[in-house]
XYZ file of C-alpha atoms in Angstrom:
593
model
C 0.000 0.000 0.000
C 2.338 2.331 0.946
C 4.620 1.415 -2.371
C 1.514 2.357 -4.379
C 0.834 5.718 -2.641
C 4.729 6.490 -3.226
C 3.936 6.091 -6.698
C 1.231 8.296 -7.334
C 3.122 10.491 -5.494
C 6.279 10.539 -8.102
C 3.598 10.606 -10.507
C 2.285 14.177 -9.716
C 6.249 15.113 -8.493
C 7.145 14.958 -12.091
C 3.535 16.272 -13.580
C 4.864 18.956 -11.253
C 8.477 19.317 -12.113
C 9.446 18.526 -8.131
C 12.755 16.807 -7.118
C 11.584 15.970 -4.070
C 8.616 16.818 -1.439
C 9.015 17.094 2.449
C 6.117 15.984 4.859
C 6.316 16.858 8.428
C 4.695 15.722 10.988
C 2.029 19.174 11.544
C -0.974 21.057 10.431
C -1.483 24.641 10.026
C -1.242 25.302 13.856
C 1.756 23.465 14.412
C 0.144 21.039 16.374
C 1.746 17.854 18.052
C -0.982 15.978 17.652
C -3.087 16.391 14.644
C -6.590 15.495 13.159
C -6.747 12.968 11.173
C -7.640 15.299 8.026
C -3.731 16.197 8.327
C -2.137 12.884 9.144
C -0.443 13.114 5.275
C 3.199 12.070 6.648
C 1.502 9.442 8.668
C -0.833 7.997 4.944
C 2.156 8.471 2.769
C 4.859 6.616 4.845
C 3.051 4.391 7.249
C 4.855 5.890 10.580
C 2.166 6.793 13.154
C 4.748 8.102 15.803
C 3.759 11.745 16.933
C 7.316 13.247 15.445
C 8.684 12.805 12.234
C 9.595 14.184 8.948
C 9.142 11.762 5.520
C 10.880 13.277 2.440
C 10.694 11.439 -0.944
C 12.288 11.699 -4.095
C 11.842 10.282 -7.220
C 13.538 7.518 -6.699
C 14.352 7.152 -2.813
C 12.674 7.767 0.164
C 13.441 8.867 3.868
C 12.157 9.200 7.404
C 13.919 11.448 9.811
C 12.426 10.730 13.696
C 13.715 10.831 17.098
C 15.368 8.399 19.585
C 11.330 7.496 21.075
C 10.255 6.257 18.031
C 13.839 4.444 16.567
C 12.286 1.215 17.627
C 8.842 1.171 16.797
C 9.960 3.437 13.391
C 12.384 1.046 12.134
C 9.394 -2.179 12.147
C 6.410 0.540 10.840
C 9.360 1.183 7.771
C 10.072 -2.195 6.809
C 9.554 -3.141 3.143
C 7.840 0.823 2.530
C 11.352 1.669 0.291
C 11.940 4.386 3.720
C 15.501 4.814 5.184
C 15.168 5.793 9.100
C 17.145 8.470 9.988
C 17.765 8.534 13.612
C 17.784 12.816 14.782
C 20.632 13.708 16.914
C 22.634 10.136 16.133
C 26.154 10.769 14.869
C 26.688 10.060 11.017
C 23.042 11.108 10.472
C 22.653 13.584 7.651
C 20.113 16.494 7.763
C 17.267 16.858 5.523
C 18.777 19.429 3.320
C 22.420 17.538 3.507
C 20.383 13.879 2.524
C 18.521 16.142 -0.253
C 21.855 17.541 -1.924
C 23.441 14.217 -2.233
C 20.437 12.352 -3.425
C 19.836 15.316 -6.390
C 23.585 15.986 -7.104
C 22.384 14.718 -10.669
C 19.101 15.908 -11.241
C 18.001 18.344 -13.996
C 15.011 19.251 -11.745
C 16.469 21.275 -8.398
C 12.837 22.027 -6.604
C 11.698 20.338 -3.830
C 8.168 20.711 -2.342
C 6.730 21.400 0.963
C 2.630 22.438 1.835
C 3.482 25.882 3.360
C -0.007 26.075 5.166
C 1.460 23.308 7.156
C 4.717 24.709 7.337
C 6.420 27.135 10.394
C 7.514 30.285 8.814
C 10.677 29.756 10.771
C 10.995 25.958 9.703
C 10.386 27.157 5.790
C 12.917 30.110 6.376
C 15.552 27.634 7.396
C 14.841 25.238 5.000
C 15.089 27.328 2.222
C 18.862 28.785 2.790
C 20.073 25.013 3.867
C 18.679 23.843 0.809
C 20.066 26.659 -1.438
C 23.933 25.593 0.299
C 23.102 22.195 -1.349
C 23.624 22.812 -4.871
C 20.919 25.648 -5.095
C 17.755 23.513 -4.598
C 14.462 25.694 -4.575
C 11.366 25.259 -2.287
C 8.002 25.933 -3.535
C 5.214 26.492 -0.863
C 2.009 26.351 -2.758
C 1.105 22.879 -3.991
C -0.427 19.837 -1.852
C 0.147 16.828 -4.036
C -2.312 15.043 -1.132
C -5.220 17.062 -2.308
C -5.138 14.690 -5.390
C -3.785 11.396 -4.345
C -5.522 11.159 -0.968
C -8.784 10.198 -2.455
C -10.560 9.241 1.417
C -8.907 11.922 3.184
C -10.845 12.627 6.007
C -12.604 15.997 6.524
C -11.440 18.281 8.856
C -13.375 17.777 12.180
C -16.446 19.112 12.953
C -16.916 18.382 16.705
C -18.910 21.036 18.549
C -17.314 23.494 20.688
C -18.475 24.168 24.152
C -17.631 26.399 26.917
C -14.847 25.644 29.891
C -16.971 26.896 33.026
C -15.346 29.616 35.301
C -15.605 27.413 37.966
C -12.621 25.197 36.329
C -11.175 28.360 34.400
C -10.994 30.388 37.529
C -10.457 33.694 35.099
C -12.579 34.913 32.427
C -11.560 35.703 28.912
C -12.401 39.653 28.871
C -9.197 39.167 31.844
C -7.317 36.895 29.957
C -7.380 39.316 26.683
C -6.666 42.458 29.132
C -3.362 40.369 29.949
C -2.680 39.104 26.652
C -2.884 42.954 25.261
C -0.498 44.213 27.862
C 2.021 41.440 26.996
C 1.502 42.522 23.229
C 1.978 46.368 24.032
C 5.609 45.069 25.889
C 6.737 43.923 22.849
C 5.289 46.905 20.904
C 2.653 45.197 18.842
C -0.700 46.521 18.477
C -2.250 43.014 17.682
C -1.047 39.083 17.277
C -2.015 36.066 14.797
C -2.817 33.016 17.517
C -2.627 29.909 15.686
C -1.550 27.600 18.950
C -4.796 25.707 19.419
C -4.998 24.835 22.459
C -3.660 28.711 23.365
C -6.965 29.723 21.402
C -8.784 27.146 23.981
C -7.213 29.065 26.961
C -7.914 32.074 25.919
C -11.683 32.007 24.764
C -12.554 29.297 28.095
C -13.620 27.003 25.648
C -12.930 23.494 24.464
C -13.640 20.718 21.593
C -12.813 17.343 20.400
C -10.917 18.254 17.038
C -7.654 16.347 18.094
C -7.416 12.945 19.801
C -7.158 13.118 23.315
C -6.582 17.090 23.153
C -9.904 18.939 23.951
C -9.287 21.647 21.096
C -10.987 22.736 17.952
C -9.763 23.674 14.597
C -9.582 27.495 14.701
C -7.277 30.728 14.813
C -7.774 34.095 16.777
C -6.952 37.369 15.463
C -6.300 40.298 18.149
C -6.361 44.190 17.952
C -6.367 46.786 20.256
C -10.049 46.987 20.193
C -11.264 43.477 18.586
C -10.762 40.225 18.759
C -12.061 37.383 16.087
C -12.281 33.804 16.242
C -11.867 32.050 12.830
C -13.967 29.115 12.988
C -16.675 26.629 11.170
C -19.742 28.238 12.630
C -21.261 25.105 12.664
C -19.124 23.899 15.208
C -19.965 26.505 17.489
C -23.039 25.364 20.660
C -25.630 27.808 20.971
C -23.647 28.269 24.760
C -20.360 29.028 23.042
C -21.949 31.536 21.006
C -23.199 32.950 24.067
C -19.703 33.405 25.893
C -18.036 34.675 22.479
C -20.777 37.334 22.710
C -20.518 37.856 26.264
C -16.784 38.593 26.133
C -17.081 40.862 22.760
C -15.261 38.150 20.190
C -16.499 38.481 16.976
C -16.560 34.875 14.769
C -16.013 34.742 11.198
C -15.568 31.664 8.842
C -12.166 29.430 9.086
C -11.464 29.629 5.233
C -11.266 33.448 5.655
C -8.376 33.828 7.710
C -5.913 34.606 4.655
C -8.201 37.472 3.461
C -8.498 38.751 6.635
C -4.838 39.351 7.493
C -4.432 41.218 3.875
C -6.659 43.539 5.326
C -5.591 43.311 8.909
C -6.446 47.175 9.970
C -3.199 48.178 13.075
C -0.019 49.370 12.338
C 2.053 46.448 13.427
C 0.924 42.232 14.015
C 2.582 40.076 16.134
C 3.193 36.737 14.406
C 5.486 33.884 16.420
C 7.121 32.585 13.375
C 7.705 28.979 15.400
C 4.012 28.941 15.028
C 2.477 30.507 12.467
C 2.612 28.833 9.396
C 4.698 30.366 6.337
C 1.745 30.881 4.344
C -0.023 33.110 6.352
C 2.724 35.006 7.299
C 3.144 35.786 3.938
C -0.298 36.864 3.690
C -0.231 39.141 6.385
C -0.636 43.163 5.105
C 0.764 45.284 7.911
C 3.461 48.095 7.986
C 5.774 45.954 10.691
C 5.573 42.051 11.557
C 6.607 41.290 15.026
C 8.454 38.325 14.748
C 8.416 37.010 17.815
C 7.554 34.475 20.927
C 3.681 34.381 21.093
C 3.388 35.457 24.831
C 0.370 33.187 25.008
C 2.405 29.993 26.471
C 3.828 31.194 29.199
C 0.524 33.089 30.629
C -1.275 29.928 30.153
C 1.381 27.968 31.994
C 1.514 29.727 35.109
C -1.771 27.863 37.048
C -4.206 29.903 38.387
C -5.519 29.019 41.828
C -8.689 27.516 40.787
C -6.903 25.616 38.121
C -3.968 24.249 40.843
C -7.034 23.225 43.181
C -8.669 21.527 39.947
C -5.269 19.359 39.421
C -5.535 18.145 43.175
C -9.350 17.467 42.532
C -8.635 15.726 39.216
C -5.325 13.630 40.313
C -6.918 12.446 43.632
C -9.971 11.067 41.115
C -7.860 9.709 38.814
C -5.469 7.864 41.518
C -8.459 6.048 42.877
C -9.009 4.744 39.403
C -5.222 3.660 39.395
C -5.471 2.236 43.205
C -8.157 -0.078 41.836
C -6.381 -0.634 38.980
C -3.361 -2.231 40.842
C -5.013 -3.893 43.303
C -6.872 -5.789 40.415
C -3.278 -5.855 38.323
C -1.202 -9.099 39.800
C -4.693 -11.405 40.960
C -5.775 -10.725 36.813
C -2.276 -11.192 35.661
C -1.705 -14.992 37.646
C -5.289 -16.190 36.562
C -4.324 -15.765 33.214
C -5.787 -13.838 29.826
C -4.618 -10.768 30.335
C -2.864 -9.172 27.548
C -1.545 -5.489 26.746
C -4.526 -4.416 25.335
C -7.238 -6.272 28.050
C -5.251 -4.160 31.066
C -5.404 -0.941 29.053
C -9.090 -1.469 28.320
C -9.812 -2.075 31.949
C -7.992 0.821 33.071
C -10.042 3.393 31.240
C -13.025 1.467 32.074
C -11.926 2.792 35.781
C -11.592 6.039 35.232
C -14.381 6.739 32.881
C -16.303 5.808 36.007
C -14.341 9.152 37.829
C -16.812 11.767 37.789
C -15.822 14.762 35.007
C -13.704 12.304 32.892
C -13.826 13.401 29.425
C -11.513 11.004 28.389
C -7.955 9.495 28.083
C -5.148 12.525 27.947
C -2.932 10.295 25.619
C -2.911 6.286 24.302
C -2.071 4.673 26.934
C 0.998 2.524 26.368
C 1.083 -0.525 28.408
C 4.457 -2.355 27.548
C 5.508 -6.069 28.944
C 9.077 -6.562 29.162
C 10.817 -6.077 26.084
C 8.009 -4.451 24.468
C 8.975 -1.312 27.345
C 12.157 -0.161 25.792
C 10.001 0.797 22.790
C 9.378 4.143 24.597
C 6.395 5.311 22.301
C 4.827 1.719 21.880
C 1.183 1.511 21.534
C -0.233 -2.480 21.803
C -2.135 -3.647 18.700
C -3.875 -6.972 18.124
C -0.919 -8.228 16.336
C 1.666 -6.702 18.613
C 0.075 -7.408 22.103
C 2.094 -9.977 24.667
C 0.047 -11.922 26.953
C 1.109 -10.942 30.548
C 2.847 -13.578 32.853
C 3.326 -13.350 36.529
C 7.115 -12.393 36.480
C 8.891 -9.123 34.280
C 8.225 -6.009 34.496
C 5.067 -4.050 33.081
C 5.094 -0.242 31.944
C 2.478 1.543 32.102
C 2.213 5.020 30.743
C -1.343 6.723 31.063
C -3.337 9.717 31.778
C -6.547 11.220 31.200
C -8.639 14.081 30.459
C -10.748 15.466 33.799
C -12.592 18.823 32.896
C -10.756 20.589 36.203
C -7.628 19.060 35.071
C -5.032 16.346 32.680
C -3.657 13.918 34.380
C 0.147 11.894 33.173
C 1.606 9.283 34.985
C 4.020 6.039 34.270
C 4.723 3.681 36.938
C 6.536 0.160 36.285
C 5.555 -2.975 37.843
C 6.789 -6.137 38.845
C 4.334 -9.018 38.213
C 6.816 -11.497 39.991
C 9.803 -12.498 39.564
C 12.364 -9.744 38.641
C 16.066 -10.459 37.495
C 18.939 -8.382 39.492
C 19.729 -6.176 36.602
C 15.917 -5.153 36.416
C 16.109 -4.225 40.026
C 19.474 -2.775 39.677
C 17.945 -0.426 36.938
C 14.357 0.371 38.528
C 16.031 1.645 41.413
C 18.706 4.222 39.798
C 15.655 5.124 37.950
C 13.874 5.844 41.009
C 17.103 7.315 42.261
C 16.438 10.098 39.829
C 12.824 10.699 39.854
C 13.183 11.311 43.692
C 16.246 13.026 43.149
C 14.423 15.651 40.993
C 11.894 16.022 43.770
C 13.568 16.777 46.608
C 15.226 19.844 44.801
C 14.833 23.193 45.859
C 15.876 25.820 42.955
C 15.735 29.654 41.998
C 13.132 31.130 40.766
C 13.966 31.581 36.778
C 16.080 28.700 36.951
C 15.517 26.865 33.750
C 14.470 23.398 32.912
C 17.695 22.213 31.447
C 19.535 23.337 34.943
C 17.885 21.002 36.941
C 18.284 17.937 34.017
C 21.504 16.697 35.296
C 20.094 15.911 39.085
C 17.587 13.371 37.714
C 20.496 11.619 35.043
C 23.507 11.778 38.208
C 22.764 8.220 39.257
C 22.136 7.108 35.902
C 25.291 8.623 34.303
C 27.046 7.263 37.107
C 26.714 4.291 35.871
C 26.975 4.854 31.931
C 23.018 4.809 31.537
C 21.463 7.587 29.866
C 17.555 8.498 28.150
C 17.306 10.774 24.866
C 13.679 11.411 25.537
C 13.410 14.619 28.023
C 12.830 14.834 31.871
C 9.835 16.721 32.127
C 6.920 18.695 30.590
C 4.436 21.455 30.892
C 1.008 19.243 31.054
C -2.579 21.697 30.409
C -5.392 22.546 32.685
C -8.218 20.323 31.057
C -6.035 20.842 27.594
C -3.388 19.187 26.012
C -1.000 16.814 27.830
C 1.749 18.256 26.431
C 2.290 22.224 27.568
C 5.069 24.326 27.026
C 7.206 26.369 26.831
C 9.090 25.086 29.993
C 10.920 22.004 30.263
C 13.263 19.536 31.623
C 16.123 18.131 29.187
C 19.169 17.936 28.317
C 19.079 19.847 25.369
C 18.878 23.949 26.378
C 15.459 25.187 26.798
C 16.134 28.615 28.118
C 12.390 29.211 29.206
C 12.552 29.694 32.920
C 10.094 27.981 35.996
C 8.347 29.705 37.995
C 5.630 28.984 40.958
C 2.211 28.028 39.817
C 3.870 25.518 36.980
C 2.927 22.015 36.004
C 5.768 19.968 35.113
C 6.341 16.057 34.679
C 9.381 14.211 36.841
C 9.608 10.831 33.834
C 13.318 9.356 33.840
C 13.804 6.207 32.232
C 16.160 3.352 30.840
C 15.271 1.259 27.674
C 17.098 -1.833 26.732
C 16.204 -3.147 23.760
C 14.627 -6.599 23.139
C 14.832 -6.772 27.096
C 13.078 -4.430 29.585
C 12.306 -0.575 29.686
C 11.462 1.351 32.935
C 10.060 4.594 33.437
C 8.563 6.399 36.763
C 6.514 9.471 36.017
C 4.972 12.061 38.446
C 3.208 14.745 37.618
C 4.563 18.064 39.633
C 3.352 21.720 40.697
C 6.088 24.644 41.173
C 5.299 25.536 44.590
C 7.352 28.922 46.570
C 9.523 27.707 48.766
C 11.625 30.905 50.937
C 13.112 34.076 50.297
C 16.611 34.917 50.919
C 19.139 37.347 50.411
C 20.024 34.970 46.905
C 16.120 35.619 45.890
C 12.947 33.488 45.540
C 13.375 30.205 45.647
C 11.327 27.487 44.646
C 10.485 23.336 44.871
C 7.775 20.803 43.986
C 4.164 19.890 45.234
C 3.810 16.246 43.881
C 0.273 16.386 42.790
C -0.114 12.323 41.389
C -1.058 10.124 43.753
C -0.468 6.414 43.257
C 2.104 3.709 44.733
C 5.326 3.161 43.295
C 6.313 -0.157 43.236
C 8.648 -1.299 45.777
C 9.232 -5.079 44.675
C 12.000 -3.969 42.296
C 13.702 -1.713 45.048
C 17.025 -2.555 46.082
C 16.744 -0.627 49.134
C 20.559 -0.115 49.759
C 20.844 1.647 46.899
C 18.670 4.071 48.347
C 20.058 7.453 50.473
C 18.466 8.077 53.837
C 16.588 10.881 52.306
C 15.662 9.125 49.575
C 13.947 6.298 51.484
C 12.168 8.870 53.715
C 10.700 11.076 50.410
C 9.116 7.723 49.405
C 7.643 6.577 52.718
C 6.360 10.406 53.649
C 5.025 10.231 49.745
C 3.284 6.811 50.258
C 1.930 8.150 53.562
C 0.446 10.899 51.582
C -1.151 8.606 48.801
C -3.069 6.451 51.775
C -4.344 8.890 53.597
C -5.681 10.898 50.347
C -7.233 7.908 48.630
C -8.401 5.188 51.503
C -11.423 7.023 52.203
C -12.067 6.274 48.544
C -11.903 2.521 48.370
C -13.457 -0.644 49.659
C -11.547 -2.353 52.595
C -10.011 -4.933 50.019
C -8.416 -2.237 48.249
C -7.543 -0.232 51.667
C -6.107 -3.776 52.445
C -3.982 -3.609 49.469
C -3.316 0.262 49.626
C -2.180 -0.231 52.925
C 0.587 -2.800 52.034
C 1.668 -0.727 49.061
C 2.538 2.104 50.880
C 3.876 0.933 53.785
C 7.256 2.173 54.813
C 9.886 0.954 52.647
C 12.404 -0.761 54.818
């Protein structure tokens, strides 16, 4: 199948006159996730991992993704004609590098790319790399899937209802006020938001456009005076049309954005070319663009009070469902049947029964034994092991409360564990507690606290590609910048009223993976002469597994964060279960040693 889609492909390259065409993994918000409607790098190569980049020639093909998806991408490519080109692996070539050699010879030196689905900044680049490489062109305005995807499916048409202030805990004529003022700091009279689930914030509303991210398909345009959401009216409930009204946002149709910013009315238009898409930026008819960081993100990220209360609400919810879960787990597991797919099903079966579940935050992986160290895997009816009572079990899940998204991983031993499993679970461990106990400055940035959760690990020559931590939304999407925790430098700095993940891991392929994930509030801490300083409120509350511990591993203060945190998770969920699973609760979190 996929052979046959690369052919109609060359087919309308050379109708076209086009070396080559690029498909990244976006749509015309630079999404993560996308809607199916824009899925084209996912149809025409067969990878359905969340990052990637699939370029095709006329007579070779590529797929450039990161070290999550190496595993899983190297068994989706097999037999499609796709080389996988592992990012940030020495010996691996860029795009533009790949692209020079493979054309050296060609008459024809344009390659393609959909600029609607394109960063302005990402097009920008790509353009002077590839005219270094022999002078190869890009052209921005043809789709070759609008032809050769004959069932592409629509774009989505899910309704659009209103966030209630009682989970928002600010309204939008506030949120605009402080969006406006951020705009005026960087001496722009208006901005282009394209971020979806920015647009989401900002208007207290929310859809089901993207898969497990409550957005809709939409852009926002603000002036000084105006504001105007770009939408299908149909999607829009008789009670969203009611708060757009309320808070003065006018609505116009989706299609019309393009017109709209040729006659955009202001002096000067902000426009964050990591977002916006190239298209539309060229589009836009104003005396000065402000190129620069939407300040959207970082407003959003900083937790209002209602919305930190609505993450305690929605994690203590969501780690009954989990305390049932794994007090059903190892009883299922030694009767026999369970699979992958069976314990994943059963799960959200748990926590749809949580009162305002909307649904699952992300696929849940659930990953036995060597199936783990695929860090991205997703079980399949093909692909799913049958659980025994010995190995270790991943388990990588969250969900979709309207006060508040939930992430967590924990790793479990069904049985029987083998010394270099417990050996590894515990310097994992090592550096998920590690990460915890840290008290930092205010402004400190992500990448400055990276090294405390790898110390243990590095220690011992073990190291993850994948990052430490991540922003995770308010009833939005799972994954929330623009703060983070990796190795890589992400200058964006933390500050109280944050949300960030604490996920270090090890992956050994065709063996085991582990991974221990909590999901963490910025909290003040004191005040000194240095400044501010800050640490963590662990806001998920479920055991972590001590069967794999190797307890002498362990520092004094590390044993006494995990008893005092398993103290915590009993007394904030026992009142919540039956006595069988206060039974089991009770064992889970006793004290360590």
């Amino acid at each position: 199948m996929i052979k046959e889609r690369l052919a109609a492909l060359r087919e309308e390259m050379r109708r076209e006159h086009l070396a080559a065409y690029i498909f990244p993994t976006t749509d015309p918000h630079n999404s993560e996730y996308t809607a199916n409607h824009w899925k084209g790098r996912e149809w025409i190569s067969g990878f359905n991992g969340s990052a990637g980049t699939a370029v095709v020639t006329l007579h070779s093909a590529a797929l450039w993704t990161d070290s999550r998806y190496f595993i899983a991408a190297r068994q989706q490519l097999e037999g499609t004609g796709y080389q996988l080109m592992r990012l940030k692996t020495e010996g691996t070539p860029t795009i533009a590098e790949w692209l020079g050699k493979e054309l050296a010879d060609n008459d024809d030196k344009e390659v393609g790319i959909d600029g609607m689905t394109s960063t302005a900044n990402y097009v920008e680049e790509l353009i002077s790399s590839l005219r270094q490489q022999g002078g190869l062109t890009l052209r921005t305005n043809f789709d070759p899937l609008t032809r050769i995807w004959t069932n592409r499916p629509p774009i989505p048409m899910a309704p659009i209802i209103p966030q209630p202030l009682e989970y928002a805990g600010e309204d939008t004529v506030s949120k605009l006020k402080r969006i406006r003022k951020a705009l005026r700091e960087k001496h722009a009279d208006g901005m282009l938001m394209a971020a979806l689930d920015d647009i989401a914030w900002t208007l207290n509303l929310r859809g089901n456009d993207v898969h497990c991210n409550p957005v809709f398909i939409a852009y926002l345009l603000i002036t000084t005076q105006r504001a105007t959401l770009f939408v299908h009216e149909g999607k829009l409930t008789a009670e969203a049309s009611a708060c757009l009204r309320d808070s003065n946002i006018d609505t116009a149709p989706y299609a019309t954005i393009k017109e709209a910013l040729k006659q955009y009315p202001e002096y000067n238009i902000l426009a964050d070319p990591d977002e916006v898409n190239y298209t539309l930026m060229q589009a836009i008819h104003a005396q000065q663009i402000v190129k620069s960081e939407s300040p959207v993100p970082t407003l959003k990220a900083i937790k209002n009070k209602t919305e930190q209360q609505g993450f305690r609400n929605a994690m203590l919810r969501d780690g009954v469902a989990l305390a049932k879960f794994l007090c059903w787990l190892k009883p299922a597991v030694e009767a026999g049947g369970q699979t992958e797919m069976t314990i994943d099903e059963h799960l959200t079966a748990l926590r749809a029964e949580q009162p305002l579940f909307q649904g699952l935050s992300f696929d849940t992986i659930a990953a036995y034994e060597e199936h783990g160290a695929i860090v991205h895997y997703e079980a399949t009816t093909e692909t799913a092991s049958t659980l025994k009572p010995q190995g270790l079990l991943l388990i990588d899940s969250g969900a979709q409360y309207q006060d508040g998204t939930t992430d967590i991983t924990r790793t479990i031993a069904l049985g029987p564990v083998t010394e270099e499993q417990r050996r590894i679970y515990t310097l994992v461990l090592k550096g998920h507690i590690q990460l915890q106990l840290l008290c930092f400055p205010d402004g400190a940035s992500g990448t400055q606290l990276d090294a405390i959760a790898r110390r243990d690990l590095w220690s011992e020559g073990l190291n993850f590609l994948h990052g430490t931590g991540h922003g995770v939304g308010s009833y939005l999407n799972v994954h929330e910048g623009p703060h983070q925790i990796r190795m890589e430098y992400r200058p964006a700095p933390l500050h109280a009223g944050m949300t960030i993940t604490d996920e270090p891991g090890i992956y050994l392929e065709g063996k085991f993976g582990v991974r221990i994930e909590n999901t963490l509030l910025i909290q003040p801490y004191t005040e000194t002469a240095f400044g501010r300083f800050l640490r963590f409120e662990t806001l998920t509350l479920c055991p972590i597994d001590k069967a794999p511990i190797m307890p002498e591993l362990l520092t004094p203060a590390e044993v006494l964060w995990l008893d005092d945190y398993h103290n915590t998770v009993y007394q904030k969920l026992s009142p919540h279960l039956n006595e069988a699973e206060r039974q089991w609760l009770r064992e889970a979190t006793s004290p360590l040693i």
